CSV table of C-alpha atoms and ligand atoms in Angstrom, one decimal:
chain,number,residue,atom,x,y,z
A,1,MET,CA,-232.8,163.1,58.3
A,2,PRO,CA,-232.3,163.4,54.6
A,3,VAL,CA,-230.9,166.8,53.8
A,4,SER,CA,-230.3,166.0,50.2
A,5,SER,CA,-233.8,164.8,49.3
A,6,ASP,CA,-234.6,168.1,47.7
A,7,ALA,CA,-231.0,169.0,47.2
A,8,GLU,CA,-229.7,171.4,44.7
A,9,THR,CA,-227.3,170.2,42.0
A,10,ALA,CA,-223.7,171.4,42.3
A,11,ASP,CA,-224.4,173.8,39.4
A,12,GLU,CA,-227.4,175.3,41.1
A,13,ALA,CA,-225.4,175.6,44.3
A,14,ALA,CA,-222.8,177.7,42.4
A,15,ASP,CA,-225.3,180.6,42.7
A,16,PRO,CA,-223.4,182.9,45.1
A,17,GLU,CA,-226.7,183.9,46.8
A,18,ALA,CA,-227.1,180.2,47.7
A,19,GLN,CA,-223.7,179.7,49.2
A,20,GLN,CA,-224.4,180.5,52.9
A,21,GLY,CA,-223.3,178.0,55.5
A,22,LEU,CA,-222.2,174.6,54.6
A,23,PRO,CA,-223.2,172.3,51.6
A,24,VAL,CA,-224.7,169.3,53.5
A,25,ASN,CA,-225.4,166.1,51.6
A,26,GLU,CA,-227.0,164.3,54.5
A,27,LEU,CA,-227.4,164.5,58.2
A,28,PHE,CA,-228.4,161.4,60.1
A,29,TYR,CA,-228.0,159.3,63.3
A,30,SER,CA,-226.3,156.0,63.1
A,31,LEU,CA,-223.4,153.9,64.5
A,32,GLN,CA,-219.9,154.9,63.7
A,33,GLY,CA,-218.9,152.0,61.4
A,34,GLU,CA,-215.1,152.4,61.2
A,35,GLY,CA,-212.0,153.1,63.3
A,36,LYS,CA,-211.3,153.3,67.0
A,37,LEU,CA,-214.8,154.4,67.8
A,38,ALA,CA,-216.6,151.7,65.7
A,39,GLY,CA,-220.0,151.0,67.2
A,40,MET,CA,-220.4,154.4,68.8
A,41,PRO,CA,-223.9,156.0,68.3
A,42,SER,CA,-223.2,159.2,66.5
A,43,VAL,CA,-224.8,162.0,64.5
A,44,PHE,CA,-223.2,162.3,61.0
A,45,VAL,CA,-223.0,165.5,59.1
A,46,ARG,CA,-221.8,164.7,55.6
A,47,THR,CA,-220.6,167.8,53.8
A,48,SER,CA,-220.4,167.9,50.0
A,49,GLY,CA,-217.4,168.7,47.9
A,50,CYS,CA,-214.0,167.0,47.7
A,51,ASN,CA,-210.6,168.0,46.4
A,52,LEU,CA,-209.9,164.4,45.4
A,53,ARG,CA,-211.7,161.8,43.2
A,54,CYS,CA,-211.0,158.3,44.4
A,55,TRP,CA,-212.5,155.8,41.9
A,56,PHE,CA,-214.0,153.8,44.8
A,57,CYS,CA,-215.5,156.8,46.6
A,58,ASP,CA,-218.3,155.5,48.8
A,59,SER,CA,-219.9,158.9,48.9
A,60,TYR,CA,-220.2,159.5,45.2
A,61,HIS,CA,-222.7,162.3,45.7
A,62,THR,CA,-220.2,164.4,47.6
A,63,SER,CA,-217.4,164.1,45.1
A,64,TRP,CA,-218.1,162.9,41.6
A,65,GLU,CA,-221.6,164.3,41.4
A,66,PRO,CA,-222.1,166.5,44.4
A,67,THR,CA,-225.6,167.2,45.7
A,68,HIS,CA,-226.4,169.1,48.8
A,69,ALA,CA,-228.6,171.6,50.5
A,70,TRP,CA,-227.0,174.8,52.0
A,71,LEU,CA,-227.5,174.9,55.7
A,72,ASP,CA,-226.3,177.6,58.0
A,73,ILE,CA,-224.4,176.6,61.2
A,74,ASP,CA,-227.4,177.3,63.5
A,75,ALA,CA,-229.6,175.0,61.4
A,76,ILE,CA,-227.0,172.2,61.5
A,77,ILE,CA,-226.6,172.6,65.3
A,78,ASP,CA,-230.4,172.5,65.7
A,79,ARG,CA,-230.6,169.2,63.8
A,80,VAL,CA,-227.7,167.7,65.6
A,81,THR,CA,-229.0,168.5,69.1
A,82,GLY,CA,-232.4,167.1,68.0
A,83,HIS,CA,-230.8,163.7,68.5
A,84,ASP,CA,-230.6,164.1,72.2
A,85,GLU,CA,-229.4,160.5,72.7
A,86,ALA,CA,-226.1,161.2,70.9
A,87,GLU,CA,-222.9,162.5,72.5
A,88,HIS,CA,-220.7,162.0,69.4
A,89,VAL,CA,-220.8,163.9,66.2
A,90,VAL,CA,-218.9,162.9,63.1
A,91,ILE,CA,-218.2,165.5,60.4
A,92,THR,CA,-217.5,163.6,57.2
A,93,GLY,CA,-217.7,164.1,53.5
A,94,GLY,CA,-216.5,164.6,50.9
A,95,GLU,CA,-213.6,166.5,52.4
A,96,PRO,CA,-215.1,168.5,55.3
A,97,LEU,CA,-212.0,170.6,55.9
A,98,LEU,CA,-212.4,172.1,52.4
A,99,HIS,CA,-214.9,174.5,54.0
A,100,GLN,CA,-213.9,177.2,56.4
A,101,GLU,CA,-217.4,177.0,58.0
A,102,THR,CA,-216.6,173.4,59.2
A,103,ALA,CA,-214.2,175.0,61.7
A,104,GLU,CA,-216.9,177.1,63.1
A,105,LEU,CA,-219.3,174.2,63.2
A,106,LEU,CA,-216.7,172.1,65.1
A,107,ASP,CA,-216.0,174.9,67.6
A,108,ARG,CA,-219.7,175.3,68.3
A,109,LEU,CA,-220.3,171.5,68.7
A,110,SER,CA,-217.4,171.2,71.1
A,111,ALA,CA,-218.6,174.1,73.1
A,112,ALA,CA,-222.0,172.4,73.3
A,113,GLY,CA,-220.3,169.3,74.8
A,114,PHE,CA,-220.1,166.9,71.9
A,115,HIS,CA,-217.2,164.7,71.1
A,116,THR,CA,-216.2,165.5,67.6
A,117,THR,CA,-214.6,163.3,65.0
A,118,VAL,CA,-213.5,164.6,61.6
A,119,GLU,CA,-213.1,162.2,58.7
A,120,THR,CA,-210.5,163.7,56.4
A,121,ASN,CA,-208.3,162.7,53.5
A,122,GLY,CA,-205.4,164.5,55.3
A,123,THR,CA,-204.7,167.1,52.6
A,124,ILE,CA,-206.0,170.1,54.5
A,125,TYR,CA,-205.3,171.4,58.0
A,126,ARG,CA,-207.6,173.7,60.0
A,127,ASP,CA,-207.2,174.9,63.6
A,128,THR,CA,-210.4,174.0,65.3
A,129,ALA,CA,-212.0,171.7,67.9
A,130,ILE,CA,-211.4,168.1,66.8
A,131,ASP,CA,-211.3,165.3,69.4
A,132,LEU,CA,-210.4,162.6,66.9
A,133,ALA,CA,-208.9,163.3,63.5
A,134,SER,CA,-209.7,160.2,61.5
A,135,ILE,CA,-207.2,160.6,58.7
A,136,SER,CA,-207.4,158.5,55.6
A,137,PRO,CA,-204.5,159.2,53.3
A,138,LYS,CA,-205.2,158.1,49.8
A,139,LEU,CA,-202.8,155.5,48.2
A,140,ALA,CA,-202.0,155.1,44.5
A,141,ASN,CA,-204.7,152.5,44.5
A,142,SER,CA,-207.3,155.3,44.7
A,143,THR,CA,-206.3,157.2,41.5
A,144,PRO,CA,-209.1,157.3,38.9
A,145,THR,CA,-207.2,156.2,35.8
A,146,THR,CA,-209.3,156.0,32.7
A,147,ALA,CA,-209.9,152.3,33.3
A,148,LYS,CA,-211.1,152.9,36.8
A,149,ASP,CA,-212.8,156.2,36.6
A,150,PRO,CA,-216.6,155.6,37.3
A,151,ARG,CA,-217.3,158.0,34.4
A,152,GLY,CA,-214.7,156.4,32.1
A,153,GLU,CA,-213.0,159.8,31.4
A,154,GLY,CA,-209.8,159.8,33.4
A,155,GLU,CA,-209.8,163.6,33.6
A,156,TRP,CA,-209.2,163.7,37.3
A,157,ALA,CA,-206.2,161.3,37.3
A,158,ASP,CA,-203.4,163.8,37.3
A,159,ARG,CA,-205.0,166.3,39.7
A,160,HIS,CA,-205.9,163.5,42.1
A,161,GLU,CA,-202.4,162.0,41.9
A,162,ASN,CA,-200.7,165.4,42.6
A,163,ARG,CA,-202.9,166.2,45.6
A,164,ARG,CA,-203.5,162.9,47.3
A,165,VAL,CA,-200.6,163.1,49.8
A,166,ASP,CA,-199.6,166.3,51.6
A,167,ILE,CA,-197.0,165.5,54.2
A,168,ASP,CA,-197.1,169.0,55.8
A,169,ALA,CA,-200.9,168.8,56.3
A,170,LEU,CA,-200.7,165.3,57.6
A,171,CYS,CA,-198.0,166.3,60.1
A,172,GLN,CA,-200.0,169.3,61.3
A,173,LEU,CA,-203.1,167.1,61.8
A,174,ILE,CA,-201.1,164.4,63.6
A,175,GLU,CA,-199.3,166.8,65.9
A,176,THR,CA,-202.4,168.8,66.8
A,177,TYR,CA,-205.1,166.2,67.4
A,178,ASP,CA,-205.7,162.7,68.7
A,179,PHE,CA,-205.7,160.8,65.5
A,180,GLN,CA,-206.0,157.5,63.6
A,181,LEU,CA,-204.4,156.8,60.2
A,182,LYS,CA,-206.9,154.8,58.3
A,183,PHE,CA,-205.8,153.1,55.1
A,184,VAL,CA,-208.2,151.6,52.5
A,185,VAL,CA,-206.7,148.2,51.5
A,186,THR,CA,-207.6,146.8,48.1
A,187,GLY,CA,-204.9,144.0,48.2
A,188,CYS,CA,-201.5,142.9,49.6
A,189,ASP,CA,-199.8,145.1,47.0
A,190,ASP,CA,-200.8,148.1,49.0
A,191,MET,CA,-198.6,147.3,52.0
A,192,PRO,CA,-195.2,148.5,50.8
A,193,GLU,CA,-196.8,151.9,50.1
A,194,ILE,CA,-198.6,152.0,53.4
A,195,ASN,CA,-195.4,151.1,55.3
A,196,GLN,CA,-193.4,153.7,53.3
A,197,LEU,CA,-195.9,156.5,54.1
A,198,VAL,CA,-196.0,155.6,57.8
A,199,GLU,CA,-192.2,155.7,57.9
A,200,ARG,CA,-192.2,159.1,56.1
A,201,LEU,CA,-194.6,160.4,58.7
A,202,ARG,CA,-192.7,159.0,61.6
A,203,ASP,CA,-189.6,160.8,60.3
A,204,ALA,CA,-191.4,164.1,59.7
A,205,ALA,CA,-193.9,164.4,62.6
A,206,ALA,CA,-193.0,165.5,66.1
A,207,THR,CA,-195.6,163.1,67.5
A,208,THR,CA,-195.1,159.3,68.0
A,209,ILE,CA,-197.1,157.2,65.6
A,210,ARG,CA,-197.8,153.9,67.2
A,211,ASP,CA,-198.6,150.8,65.1
A,212,SER,CA,-202.0,150.8,66.9
A,213,ASP,CA,-202.6,154.3,65.4
A,214,VAL,CA,-202.5,152.7,61.9
A,215,LEU,CA,-205.7,151.1,60.9
A,216,LEU,CA,-206.3,148.9,57.9
A,217,MET,CA,-209.8,148.9,56.4
A,218,PRO,CA,-211.0,146.6,53.6
A,219,GLU,CA,-212.1,148.4,50.5
A,220,GLY,CA,-215.7,147.9,49.7
A,221,ALA,CA,-219.0,149.7,50.0
A,222,THR,CA,-221.1,146.6,49.6
A,223,ARG,CA,-221.2,143.3,51.5
A,224,GLU,CA,-220.3,141.5,48.3
A,225,ARG,CA,-217.2,143.5,47.8
A,226,LEU,CA,-216.2,143.4,51.5
A,227,ALA,CA,-216.4,139.6,51.3
A,228,GLU,CA,-213.6,139.8,48.8
A,229,THR,CA,-211.3,142.2,50.7
A,230,ARG,CA,-211.8,141.8,54.5
A,231,GLU,CA,-210.0,138.5,55.0
A,232,LEU,CA,-206.8,139.5,53.2
A,233,THR,CA,-206.9,142.9,55.0
A,234,ALA,CA,-207.2,141.1,58.4
A,235,GLU,CA,-204.2,138.9,57.5
A,236,VAL,CA,-202.0,141.8,56.5
A,237,ALA,CA,-203.0,143.7,59.6
A,238,MET,CA,-201.8,140.8,61.8
A,239,GLU,CA,-198.7,140.3,59.7
A,240,HIS,CA,-197.6,144.0,60.1
A,241,GLY,CA,-198.9,144.6,63.6
A,242,TYR,CA,-201.4,147.3,62.5
A,243,GLN,CA,-205.1,147.4,63.7
A,244,TYR,CA,-207.8,146.0,61.5
A,245,THR,CA,-211.0,148.1,61.3
A,246,PRO,CA,-214.3,146.7,60.2
A,247,ARG,CA,-216.9,148.6,58.2
A,248,LEU,CA,-219.8,147.8,60.6
A,249,HIS,CA,-222.3,150.0,58.7
A,250,VAL,CA,-221.7,147.9,55.5
A,251,ASP,CA,-222.0,144.6,57.5
A,252,LEU,CA,-225.3,145.9,59.1
A,253,TRP,CA,-227.0,147.8,56.3
A,254,ASN,CA,-225.0,147.1,53.2
A,255,ASP,CA,-224.9,150.2,51.0
A,256,ALA,CA,-228.1,151.8,52.3
A,257,PRO,CA,-228.0,155.7,52.4
A,258,GLU,CA,-227.7,157.5,55.7
A,259,THR,CA,-225.8,154.7,57.4
B,1,SF4,S1,-211.2,161.6,49.6
B,1,SF4,FE1,-213.0,160.5,50.4
B,1,SF4,S2,-214.7,161.8,49.7
B,1,SF4,FE2,-213.0,162.4,48.5
B,1,SF4,S3,-213.1,161.2,46.6
B,1,SF4,FE3,-211.8,160.0,48.1
B,1,SF4,S4,-213.1,158.6,49.2
B,1,SF4,FE4,-214.4,160.2,48.2
């Protein structure tokens, strides 16, 4: 169900009267495309707003140019439960944990019997009902330098770089919830940084991080781009003993919205 079809712009949404509930970019039923639950029928609630600006962001309208409708928690629950075939709900973004209301939504969904996955960049921790924290720490390859910035400005490069890894928040998420660490791979050059971050977290976190908790995902929001990145990602996954994760939704539906 498109929530954003008559969505406000971010500027319109800045009206304090409008800011009730959560800014929702889209709410739809599909298959989970990535990670340990790939293939699972799920309702997706995509919140708008992100504290980072990856140049390759595949949800551009939640980060670079956010659009959304404001929905209160009751309205979101009504729309989710309207998909009575689904047992899994994925709260994604943007960065869904930016919003305090996301915690209330997760608590209510869990109480209603849903399995909840949160897709997060790992820079924010909240105490709530998460069955799977799908944590995607952002590597240096994500920074929107002037050359890579989709708007060609480079104004977010420093802020993004300073915020993209928060070891304390990552440890809290890992120690509190079942988790997967999902890294977007653009090339073999990313592996030293991934290995280094995994080792930092193994040293810092009280929870064991198994190689099978580390997922490598090819960068690419279109079939054409995935064709360039998935083979090398599969090869480095085998080489390092990490798990490869596909992007099933791209394989199935390319870059169609609400997939
Ligand atoms: S953290 Fe996720 S939502 Fe935010 S800019 Fe990066 S890819 Fe987009």
